[in-house]
């Protein structure tokens, strides 16, 4: 019984993938284009879907998953990434997921945080399945972005055997790439620590951002909350190695940023943006936001770069 139903599920998803169209195509969604709607999964997990004003249920539409930082909620991530602002995005669905609390009230985190026990890989898969039933999702153009520990979780998605094959490109911002396996400070060597990864395909597109003045998740890595954080440059280099790219990045200076530089491997398949010496634990923006408090504004908008990056990648 079980193997039979699993096989038919696999066939159904193969069929929809082959056409790049989801089961939700040619159906009227339960809410109007240009709006948000809150949902809860059968497991009680919360998420919010935004449909661009141009949404047309006869067209397979790309979708972005967005993950807030630790101790944050969906509202804050909506205000931070601005991906539902037509200035940045007019044509991608955005799905904001809500992390669960761990260890103390208000402390919302994702799988991979030192004190998290939740299954957010499963949650993400459930959300994709549910959204695809109601909305016409382009199954070849699903993307993930997130901030801080949410960015760390985006790194885990890219390293997940299953979801790395469903998500076309990954863009973490100020990512906290905790390695829980190393729980003793003396064993944490940020420059050389190997990031555990079980990616299900090669040529995975990665665009990561990090500030030089990040006092929360240091650019140089280190031991934090009982786990080891890799140096960000080493984390990016390991992605270049997994994608079989030349280990020396091509550097592009970021105009107006304090020593800001984009380090691109393989013509940009993997890129690390060093936001600048003065940029803290913030979503890079030329405008004030809740991360930068109006100080040390970035020379660029990360959301613009993220959209360009997503537009240039899709699954085969
Ligand atoms: C690229 O930029 C990084 C960060 O500033 C630097 O460490 C590296 O040496 C640069 N590489 C080249 C080839 O200039
Ligand atoms: C960054 O985004 C804001 C809108 O949030 C926009 O007004 C500004 O012009 C953008 N900056 C650049 C450099 O594109």
GROMACS .gro file of C-alpha atoms and ligand atoms in nm:
model
  344
    1UNK     CA    1   0.000   0.000   0.000
    2UNK     CA    2   0.258   0.249   0.112
    3UNK     CA    3   0.498   0.199  -0.174
    4UNK     CA    4   0.210   0.213  -0.423
    5UNK     CA    5   0.084   0.550  -0.300
    6UNK     CA    6   0.439   0.686  -0.281
    7UNK     CA    7   0.497   0.582  -0.639
    8UNK     CA    8   0.184   0.758  -0.756
    9UNK     CA    9   0.282   1.073  -0.566
   10UNK     CA   10   0.620   1.063  -0.738
   11UNK     CA   11   0.448   1.025  -1.076
   12UNK     CA   12   0.218   1.319  -1.015
   13UNK     CA   13   0.505   1.547  -0.914
   14UNK     CA   14   0.712   1.430  -1.211
   15UNK     CA   15   0.426   1.510  -1.446
   16UNK     CA   16   0.381   1.861  -1.310
   17UNK     CA   17   0.757   1.920  -1.311
   18UNK     CA   18   0.784   1.812  -1.673
   19UNK     CA   19   0.547   2.089  -1.776
   20UNK     CA   20   0.692   2.336  -1.524
   21UNK     CA   21   0.334   2.391  -1.408
   22UNK     CA   22   0.177   2.322  -1.072
   23UNK     CA   23  -0.160   2.165  -0.995
   24UNK     CA   24  -0.285   2.512  -0.896
   25UNK     CA   25  -0.271   2.641  -1.253
   26UNK     CA   26  -0.596   2.756  -1.413
   27UNK     CA   27  -0.763   2.778  -1.070
   28UNK     CA   28  -0.894   3.086  -0.897
   29UNK     CA   29  -0.688   3.145  -0.581
   30UNK     CA   30  -0.870   3.211  -0.251
   31UNK     CA   31  -0.738   3.571  -0.249
   32UNK     CA   32  -0.684   3.848  -0.501
   33UNK     CA   33  -0.359   3.928  -0.684
   34UNK     CA   34  -0.159   4.210  -0.524
   35UNK     CA   35  -0.246   4.087  -0.175
   36UNK     CA   36  -0.115   3.885   0.117
   37UNK     CA   37  -0.292   3.593   0.279
   38UNK     CA   38  -0.199   3.405   0.595
   39UNK     CA   39  -0.213   3.026   0.601
   40UNK     CA   40  -0.151   2.746   0.851
   41UNK     CA   41  -0.031   2.398   0.754
   42UNK     CA   42  -0.202   2.083   0.884
   43UNK     CA   43   0.088   2.066   1.135
   44UNK     CA   44  -0.005   2.412   1.265
   45UNK     CA   45   0.285   2.599   1.103
   46UNK     CA   46   0.222   2.956   0.980
   47UNK     CA   47   0.315   3.119   0.651
   48UNK     CA   48   0.206   3.415   0.439
   49UNK     CA   49   0.172   3.427   0.063
   50UNK     CA   50   0.195   3.743  -0.150
   51UNK     CA   51   0.071   3.741  -0.507
   52UNK     CA   52   0.207   4.002  -0.746
   53UNK     CA   53  -0.061   4.228  -0.898
   54UNK     CA   54   0.019   4.076  -1.238
   55UNK     CA   55  -0.054   3.720  -1.119
   56UNK     CA   56  -0.235   3.519  -1.387
   57UNK     CA   57  -0.340   3.165  -1.294
   58UNK     CA   58  -0.281   3.047  -1.650
   59UNK     CA   59   0.091   3.133  -1.628
   60UNK     CA   60   0.348   2.939  -1.428
   61UNK     CA   61   0.480   3.203  -1.188
   62UNK     CA   62   0.817   3.197  -1.007
   63UNK     CA   63   0.814   3.182  -0.627
   64UNK     CA   64   1.050   3.309  -0.357
   65UNK     CA   65   1.066   3.160  -0.007
   66UNK     CA   66   1.175   3.417   0.253
   67UNK     CA   67   1.299   3.335   0.606
   68UNK     CA   68   1.321   3.592   0.887
   69UNK     CA   69   1.611   3.614   1.131
   70UNK     CA   70   1.616   3.468   1.483
   71UNK     CA   71   1.370   3.629   1.727
   72UNK     CA   72   1.181   3.781   1.434
   73UNK     CA   73   0.838   3.734   1.280
   74UNK     CA   74   0.695   3.746   0.927
   75UNK     CA   75   0.592   4.116   0.948
   76UNK     CA   76   0.954   4.212   1.010
   77UNK     CA   77   1.087   4.010   0.718
   78UNK     CA   78   0.822   4.163   0.487
   79UNK     CA   79   0.945   4.510   0.588
   80UNK     CA   80   1.310   4.410   0.555
   81UNK     CA   81   1.335   4.231   0.220
   82UNK     CA   82   1.069   4.450   0.054
   83UNK     CA   83   1.016   4.176  -0.202
   84UNK     CA   84   0.645   4.252  -0.208
   85UNK     CA   85   0.726   4.612  -0.303
   86UNK     CA   86   0.679   4.648  -0.680
   87UNK     CA   87   0.996   4.861  -0.684
   88UNK     CA   88   1.186   4.533  -0.637
   89UNK     CA   89   0.947   4.263  -0.754
   90UNK     CA   90   0.646   4.273  -0.981
   91UNK     CA   91   0.630   3.915  -1.100
   92UNK     CA   92   0.740   3.662  -0.837
   93UNK     CA   93   0.514   3.512  -0.569
   94UNK     CA   94   0.669   3.558  -0.225
   95UNK     CA   95   0.609   3.314   0.060
   96UNK     CA   96   0.711   3.422   0.410
   97UNK     CA   97   0.747   3.139   0.658
   98UNK     CA   98   0.729   3.169   1.037
   99UNK     CA   99   0.993   3.000   1.251
  100UNK     CA  100   0.901   2.830   1.577
  101UNK     CA  101   1.002   2.940   1.923
  102UNK     CA  102   1.286   2.754   2.094
  103UNK     CA  103   1.423   2.768   2.449
  104UNK     CA  104   1.252   3.097   2.553
  105UNK     CA  105   0.943   3.303   2.462
  106UNK     CA  106   0.979   3.510   2.146
  107UNK     CA  107   1.297   3.328   2.044
  108UNK     CA  108   1.193   3.216   1.696
  109UNK     CA  109   1.450   3.012   1.506
  110UNK     CA  110   1.491   2.767   1.220
  111UNK     CA  111   1.628   2.417   1.200
  112UNK     CA  112   2.004   2.445   1.228
  113UNK     CA  113   2.003   2.698   1.514
  114UNK     CA  114   2.188   2.551   1.812
  115UNK     CA  115   1.867   2.528   2.018
  116UNK     CA  116   1.619   2.445   1.742
  117UNK     CA  117   1.441   2.112   1.737
  118UNK     CA  118   1.195   2.190   1.457
  119UNK     CA  119   1.173   2.024   1.116
  120UNK     CA  120   1.181   2.324   0.886
  121UNK     CA  121   1.293   2.121   0.587
  122UNK     CA  122   0.963   1.931   0.625
  123UNK     CA  123   0.775   2.258   0.685
  124UNK     CA  124   0.920   2.407   0.366
  125UNK     CA  125   0.826   2.099   0.165
  126UNK     CA  126   0.471   2.111   0.310
  127UNK     CA  127   0.439   2.481   0.221
  128UNK     CA  128   0.557   2.426  -0.136
  129UNK     CA  129   0.309   2.144  -0.177
  130UNK     CA  130   0.018   2.343  -0.032
  131UNK     CA  131   0.093   2.662  -0.227
  132UNK     CA  132   0.133   2.469  -0.552
  133UNK     CA  133  -0.218   2.327  -0.508
  134UNK     CA  134  -0.375   2.671  -0.509
  135UNK     CA  135  -0.132   2.886  -0.707
  136UNK     CA  136   0.023   2.834  -1.051
  137UNK     CA  137   0.385   2.797  -0.940
  138UNK     CA  138   0.668   2.766  -1.189
  139UNK     CA  139   0.831   2.454  -1.043
  140UNK     CA  140   1.159   2.533  -1.219
  141UNK     CA  141   1.184   2.879  -1.069
  142UNK     CA  142   1.151   2.843  -0.692
  143UNK     CA  143   1.406   3.046  -0.491
  144UNK     CA  144   1.507   3.098  -0.129
  145UNK     CA  145   1.636   3.398   0.063
  146UNK     CA  146   1.663   3.482   0.431
  147UNK     CA  147   1.835   3.691   0.694
  148UNK     CA  148   2.082   3.585   0.964
  149UNK     CA  149   1.976   3.249   1.105
  150UNK     CA  150   1.710   3.247   0.832
  151UNK     CA  151   2.002   3.290   0.590
  152UNK     CA  152   2.175   3.003   0.765
  153UNK     CA  153   1.866   2.795   0.700
  154UNK     CA  154   1.877   2.893   0.331
  155UNK     CA  155   2.229   2.746   0.334
  156UNK     CA  156   2.083   2.425   0.481
  157UNK     CA  157   1.816   2.412   0.210
  158UNK     CA  158   2.094   2.429  -0.050
  159UNK     CA  159   2.261   2.138   0.131
  160UNK     CA  160   1.945   1.927   0.158
  161UNK     CA  161   1.940   1.627  -0.073
  162UNK     CA  162   1.575   1.679  -0.163
  163UNK     CA  163   1.500   2.052  -0.157
  164UNK     CA  164   1.828   2.147  -0.329
  165UNK     CA  165   1.673   1.980  -0.635
  166UNK     CA  166   1.349   2.179  -0.611
  167UNK     CA  167   1.491   2.522  -0.535
  168UNK     CA  168   1.674   2.683  -0.826
  169UNK     CA  169   1.892   2.940  -0.645
  170UNK     CA  170   1.979   3.050  -0.291
  171UNK     CA  171   2.049   3.401  -0.156
  172UNK     CA  172   2.133   3.422   0.216
  173UNK     CA  173   2.195   3.761   0.382
  174UNK     CA  174   2.424   3.786   0.689
  175UNK     CA  175   2.387   3.410   0.724
  176UNK     CA  176   2.449   3.226   1.051
  177UNK     CA  177   2.581   2.896   0.916
  178UNK     CA  178   2.599   2.714   1.249
  179UNK     CA  179   2.782   2.383   1.256
  180UNK     CA  180   2.623   2.217   1.559
  181UNK     CA  181   2.845   1.909   1.524
  182UNK     CA  182   3.132   2.121   1.660
  183UNK     CA  183   3.017   2.210   2.010
  184UNK     CA  184   3.351   2.275   2.178
  185UNK     CA  185   3.521   2.609   2.127
  186UNK     CA  186   3.869   2.460   2.099
  187UNK     CA  187   3.754   2.247   1.803
  188UNK     CA  188   3.613   2.544   1.609
  189UNK     CA  189   3.857   2.659   1.339
  190UNK     CA  190   3.650   2.902   1.128
  191UNK     CA  191   3.890   2.919   0.832
  192UNK     CA  192   3.918   2.545   0.783
  193UNK     CA  193   3.602   2.397   0.932
  194UNK     CA  194   3.417   2.177   0.684
  195UNK     CA  195   3.053   2.271   0.633
  196UNK     CA  196   2.837   1.956   0.635
  197UNK     CA  197   2.644   1.937   0.309
  198UNK     CA  198   2.437   1.679   0.125
  199UNK     CA  199   2.331   1.873  -0.184
  200UNK     CA  200   2.127   1.671  -0.431
  201UNK     CA  201   2.277   1.823  -0.745
  202UNK     CA  202   2.583   2.012  -0.864
  203UNK     CA  203   2.596   2.364  -1.010
  204UNK     CA  204   2.392   2.512  -0.727
  205UNK     CA  205   2.367   2.892  -0.762
  206UNK     CA  206   2.456   3.082  -0.444
  207UNK     CA  207   2.458   3.458  -0.378
  208UNK     CA  208   2.557   3.546  -0.021
  209UNK     CA  209   2.592   3.888   0.145
  210UNK     CA  210   2.785   3.978   0.457
  211UNK     CA  211   2.896   4.298   0.626
  212UNK     CA  212   3.245   4.365   0.759
  213UNK     CA  213   3.106   4.526   1.077
  214UNK     CA  214   2.870   4.241   1.158
  215UNK     CA  215   2.905   4.206   1.536
  216UNK     CA  216   2.637   3.935   1.559
  217UNK     CA  217   2.757   3.685   1.299
  218UNK     CA  218   3.119   3.783   1.245
  219UNK     CA  219   3.254   3.779   0.889
  220UNK     CA  220   3.551   3.582   1.021
  221UNK     CA  221   3.333   3.323   1.194
  222UNK     CA  222   3.392   3.190   1.545
  223UNK     CA  223   3.230   2.998   1.828
  224UNK     CA  224   2.877   3.119   1.912
  225UNK     CA  225   2.585   2.980   2.115
  226UNK     CA  226   2.761   2.647   2.153
  227UNK     CA  227   2.827   2.591   1.782
  228UNK     CA  228   3.095   2.676   1.526
  229UNK     CA  229   3.045   2.944   1.262
  230UNK     CA  230   3.270   2.920   0.954
  231UNK     CA  231   3.449   3.223   0.814
  232UNK     CA  232   3.212   3.355   0.548
  233UNK     CA  233   3.480   3.353   0.276
  234UNK     CA  234   3.553   2.987   0.355
  235UNK     CA  235   3.181   2.903   0.347
  236UNK     CA  236   3.157   3.059  -0.002
  237UNK     CA  237   3.475   2.888  -0.121
  238UNK     CA  238   3.333   2.552  -0.015
  239UNK     CA  239   3.031   2.620  -0.236
  240UNK     CA  240   3.265   2.700  -0.524
  241UNK     CA  241   3.440   2.367  -0.460
  242UNK     CA  242   3.109   2.173  -0.448
  243UNK     CA  243   3.012   2.336  -0.778
  244UNK     CA  244   3.355   2.242  -0.921
  245UNK     CA  245   3.450   2.604  -0.987
  246UNK     CA  246   3.790   2.768  -0.993
  247UNK     CA  247   3.889   2.848  -0.633
  248UNK     CA  248   4.007   3.202  -0.711
  249UNK     CA  249   3.716   3.447  -0.736
  250UNK     CA  250   3.692   3.732  -0.983
  251UNK     CA  251   3.655   4.048  -0.773
  252UNK     CA  252   3.436   4.343  -0.866
  253UNK     CA  253   3.457   4.658  -0.655
  254UNK     CA  254   3.122   4.792  -0.530
  255UNK     CA  255   3.104   5.163  -0.611
  256UNK     CA  256   3.048   5.381  -0.308
  257UNK     CA  257   3.099   5.101  -0.054
  258UNK     CA  258   3.384   5.099   0.201
  259UNK     CA  259   3.601   4.828   0.047
  260UNK     CA  260   3.286   4.652  -0.072
  261UNK     CA  261   3.361   4.376  -0.320
  262UNK     CA  262   3.169   4.106  -0.503
  263UNK     CA  263   3.370   3.785  -0.523
  264UNK     CA  264   3.239   3.570  -0.808
  265UNK     CA  265   3.325   3.209  -0.874
  266UNK     CA  266   3.246   3.043  -1.204
  267UNK     CA  267   3.121   3.363  -1.367
  268UNK     CA  268   2.881   3.425  -1.079
  269UNK     CA  269   2.733   3.080  -1.019
  270UNK     CA  270   2.862   3.131  -0.664
  271UNK     CA  271   2.913   3.485  -0.537
  272UNK     CA  272   2.993   3.640  -0.205
  273UNK     CA  273   2.921   4.008  -0.162
  274UNK     CA  274   3.131   4.171   0.108
  275UNK     CA  275   2.891   4.461   0.175
  276UNK     CA  276   3.155   4.699   0.309
  277UNK     CA  277   3.369   4.758   0.619
  278UNK     CA  278   3.095   4.966   0.784
  279UNK     CA  279   2.797   4.738   0.720
  280UNK     CA  280   2.672   4.552   1.025
  281UNK     CA  281   2.428   4.265   1.073
  282UNK     CA  282   2.199   4.423   0.817
  283UNK     CA  283   2.001   4.361   0.501
  284UNK     CA  284   2.196   4.593   0.266
  285UNK     CA  285   1.979   4.887   0.170
  286UNK     CA  286   2.040   5.246   0.062
  287UNK     CA  287   1.738   5.334   0.277
  288UNK     CA  288   1.692   5.314   0.654
  289UNK     CA  289   1.550   4.980   0.769
  290UNK     CA  290   1.503   4.800   1.101
  291UNK     CA  291   1.849   4.643   1.065
  292UNK     CA  292   2.058   4.954   0.997
  293UNK     CA  293   1.853   5.200   1.209
  294UNK     CA  294   1.928   5.463   0.943
  295UNK     CA  295   2.304   5.445   1.010
  296UNK     CA  296   2.572   5.298   0.787
  297UNK     CA  297   2.348   5.266   0.487
  298UNK     CA  298   2.472   5.031   0.215
  299UNK     CA  299   2.584   5.149  -0.128
  300UNK     CA  300   2.334   4.914  -0.293
  301UNK     CA  301   2.004   4.738  -0.234
  302UNK     CA  302   2.055   4.366  -0.175
  303UNK     CA  303   1.697   4.303  -0.288
  304UNK     CA  304   1.777   4.438  -0.637
  305UNK     CA  305   2.081   4.209  -0.666
  306UNK     CA  306   1.883   3.913  -0.533
  307UNK     CA  307   1.607   3.960  -0.792
  308UNK     CA  308   1.863   3.987  -1.075
  309UNK     CA  309   2.033   3.672  -0.950
  310UNK     CA  310   1.706   3.477  -0.921
  311UNK     CA  311   1.599   3.589  -1.270
  312UNK     CA  312   1.918   3.449  -1.418
  313UNK     CA  313   1.877   3.096  -1.275
  314UNK     CA  314   1.622   2.819  -1.319
  315UNK     CA  315   1.621   2.443  -1.284
  316UNK     CA  316   1.688   2.240  -1.600
  317LIG     C1  317   3.915   3.954  -0.362
  317LIG     O1  318   3.864   4.023  -0.250
  317LIG     C2  319   3.888   3.959  -0.126
  317LIG     C3  320   3.816   4.038  -0.018
  317LIG     O2  321   3.854   4.172  -0.019
  317LIG     C4  322   4.037   3.949  -0.102
  317LIG     O3  323   4.062   3.880   0.018
  317LIG     C5  324   4.103   3.875  -0.218
  317LIG     O4  325   4.242   3.877  -0.203
  317LIG     C6  326   4.065   3.940  -0.350
  317LIG     N1  327   4.116   3.857  -0.459
  317LIG     C7  328   4.177   3.908  -0.563
  317LIG     C8  329   4.219   3.809  -0.668
  317LIG     O5  330   4.197   4.028  -0.577
  318LIG     C1  331   1.714   5.128  -0.321
  318LIG     O1  332   1.577   5.108  -0.299
  318LIG     C2  333   1.501   5.226  -0.272
  318LIG     C3  334   1.357   5.180  -0.253
  318LIG     O2  335   1.346   5.104  -0.135
  318LIG     C4  336   1.513   5.322  -0.386
  318LIG     O3  337   1.444   5.441  -0.355
  318LIG     C5  338   1.659   5.353  -0.413
  318LIG     O4  339   1.670   5.435  -0.527
  318LIG     C6  340   1.736   5.223  -0.437
  318LIG     N1  341   1.879   5.255  -0.450
  318LIG     C7  342   1.949   5.219  -0.554
  318LIG     C8  343   2.095   5.254  -0.550
  318LIG     O5  344   1.902   5.159  -0.650
   0.00000   0.00000   0.00000
